Amino acid sequence: MTTRSGLQYTRLKKGSGSKAKVGQEILLFETTRYRNGTILYSNEQTTNPVKVLIGGNQATQAVDEALVGMKAGEVKEIIAPPHLVKRTGYPPNVHPDSTLVIKLILHKIL
């Protein structure tokens, strides 16, 4: 599916329970890569999910948008164009004009 903002996503696994909303904190596992498969970041193989406040400017616009409506246990892969992953500071391994593929695993809604 493609949203109005240009975010493309595929639901890889359904979750259960209530849907995540703007203003909620969630625990998230994530793998970010370039389209060619080069992994830029991943905490997926750890036991330490990242805590994110949806809509709290802690994540990129693409991630915030994708998290809304997800349920605990849901897995979603998004293809985020550069305008949805802009940030003020970039890790040295991320080009600022890149389209990124991001796998999101919503571990838990707090």
CSV table of C-alpha atoms in Angstrom, one decimal:
chain,number,residue,atom,x,y,z
A,1,MET,CA,0.0,0.0,0.0
A,2,THR,CA,1.0,3.6,-0.5
A,3,THR,CA,-0.1,6.5,1.8
A,4,ARG,CA,-0.8,10.1,0.7
A,5,SER,CA,2.7,11.1,1.9
A,6,GLY,CA,4.4,8.6,-0.4
A,7,LEU,CA,5.2,6.0,2.3
A,8,GLN,CA,4.9,2.4,0.9
A,9,TYR,CA,4.3,-0.5,3.3
A,10,THR,CA,3.6,-4.2,3.5
A,11,ARG,CA,2.3,-5.9,6.6
A,12,LEU,CA,4.4,-9.0,7.1
A,13,LYS,CA,2.6,-10.3,10.2
A,14,LYS,CA,-0.6,-9.3,11.9
A,15,GLY,CA,-0.5,-8.2,15.6
A,16,SER,CA,-3.1,-8.4,18.3
A,17,GLY,CA,-4.8,-6.1,20.8
A,18,SER,CA,-5.4,-2.4,20.5
A,19,LYS,CA,-4.0,-0.2,17.8
A,20,ALA,CA,-1.1,2.2,18.6
A,21,LYS,CA,-2.0,5.9,18.5
A,22,VAL,CA,-0.2,9.2,18.4
A,23,GLY,CA,1.0,10.1,21.9
A,24,GLN,CA,1.5,6.5,23.1
A,25,GLU,CA,4.9,5.0,24.0
A,26,ILE,CA,5.8,1.8,22.3
A,27,LEU,CA,8.7,-0.7,22.4
A,28,LEU,CA,10.1,-1.3,18.9
A,29,PHE,CA,12.6,-3.6,17.2
A,30,GLU,CA,13.8,-2.1,13.9
A,31,THR,CA,16.1,-2.9,11.0
A,32,THR,CA,16.9,-0.1,8.6
A,33,ARG,CA,18.7,-0.8,5.3
A,34,TYR,CA,19.3,0.6,1.8
A,35,ARG,CA,17.3,-0.9,-1.1
A,36,ASN,CA,20.4,-2.8,-2.1
A,37,GLY,CA,20.2,-4.7,1.2
A,38,THR,CA,23.0,-2.9,3.1
A,39,ILE,CA,22.0,-2.8,6.7
A,40,LEU,CA,22.4,0.6,8.4
A,41,TYR,CA,21.0,-0.2,11.8
A,42,SER,CA,19.3,-3.1,13.5
A,43,ASN,CA,18.3,-4.0,17.0
A,44,GLU,CA,16.2,-6.9,15.8
A,45,GLN,CA,18.5,-9.6,17.1
A,46,THR,CA,18.8,-8.1,20.6
A,47,THR,CA,16.6,-8.3,23.6
A,48,ASN,CA,16.5,-4.5,23.9
A,49,PRO,CA,13.6,-2.8,22.0
A,50,VAL,CA,13.8,0.9,21.6
A,51,LYS,CA,11.2,3.0,23.4
A,52,VAL,CA,9.5,5.5,21.1
A,53,LEU,CA,6.8,8.1,21.7
A,54,ILE,CA,4.7,8.1,18.6
A,55,GLY,CA,4.5,11.6,17.2
A,56,GLY,CA,7.1,12.9,19.7
A,57,ASN,CA,9.8,13.7,17.1
A,58,GLN,CA,11.9,10.8,18.4
A,59,ALA,CA,11.7,8.9,15.1
A,60,THR,CA,11.5,9.9,11.4
A,61,GLN,CA,8.2,11.0,9.9
A,62,ALA,CA,8.1,7.7,8.1
A,63,VAL,CA,8.4,5.6,11.3
A,64,ASP,CA,5.9,7.7,13.2
A,65,GLU,CA,3.4,7.4,10.3
A,66,ALA,CA,3.9,3.6,10.0
A,67,LEU,CA,3.5,3.0,13.7
A,68,VAL,CA,0.0,4.5,14.0
A,69,GLY,CA,-2.5,1.7,13.8
A,70,MET,CA,0.0,-1.1,14.4
A,71,LYS,CA,-0.8,-3.7,17.0
A,72,ALA,CA,1.6,-5.6,19.4
A,73,GLY,CA,3.4,-8.3,17.6
A,74,GLU,CA,2.8,-6.7,14.2
A,75,VAL,CA,5.6,-6.6,11.6
A,76,LYS,CA,5.6,-4.1,8.9
A,77,GLU,CA,8.1,-3.3,6.2
A,78,ILE,CA,8.1,0.3,4.9
A,79,ILE,CA,9.8,1.9,1.9
A,80,ALA,CA,10.4,5.5,2.9
A,81,PRO,CA,11.4,8.2,0.4
A,82,PRO,CA,14.0,10.7,1.4
A,83,HIS,CA,11.5,13.4,2.4
A,84,LEU,CA,10.0,11.1,5.0
A,85,VAL,CA,13.3,10.1,6.6
A,86,LYS,CA,14.9,13.6,6.8
A,87,ARG,CA,16.6,14.4,10.1
A,88,THR,CA,18.9,17.1,11.4
A,89,GLY,CA,21.8,14.7,12.1
A,90,TYR,CA,22.8,11.7,10.1
A,91,PRO,CA,24.9,8.8,11.2
A,92,PRO,CA,28.0,8.7,9.1
A,93,ASN,CA,26.8,5.6,7.2
A,94,VAL,CA,23.5,7.1,6.1
A,95,HIS,CA,23.3,9.3,3.0
A,96,PRO,CA,20.7,12.1,3.5
A,97,ASP,CA,19.0,11.7,0.2
A,98,SER,CA,18.4,7.9,0.5
A,99,THR,CA,15.2,5.9,0.2
A,100,LEU,CA,15.3,3.6,3.2
A,101,VAL,CA,13.7,0.2,3.7
A,102,ILE,CA,12.7,-0.2,7.4
A,103,LYS,CA,11.3,-3.3,9.1
A,104,LEU,CA,9.3,-2.5,12.2
A,105,ILE,CA,8.3,-5.0,14.8
A,106,LEU,CA,6.0,-3.4,17.4
A,107,HIS,CA,7.0,-5.4,20.5
A,108,LYS,CA,4.6,-3.7,23.0
A,109,ILE,CA,2.3,-0.7,23.5
A,110,LEU,CA,3.0,0.8,26.9
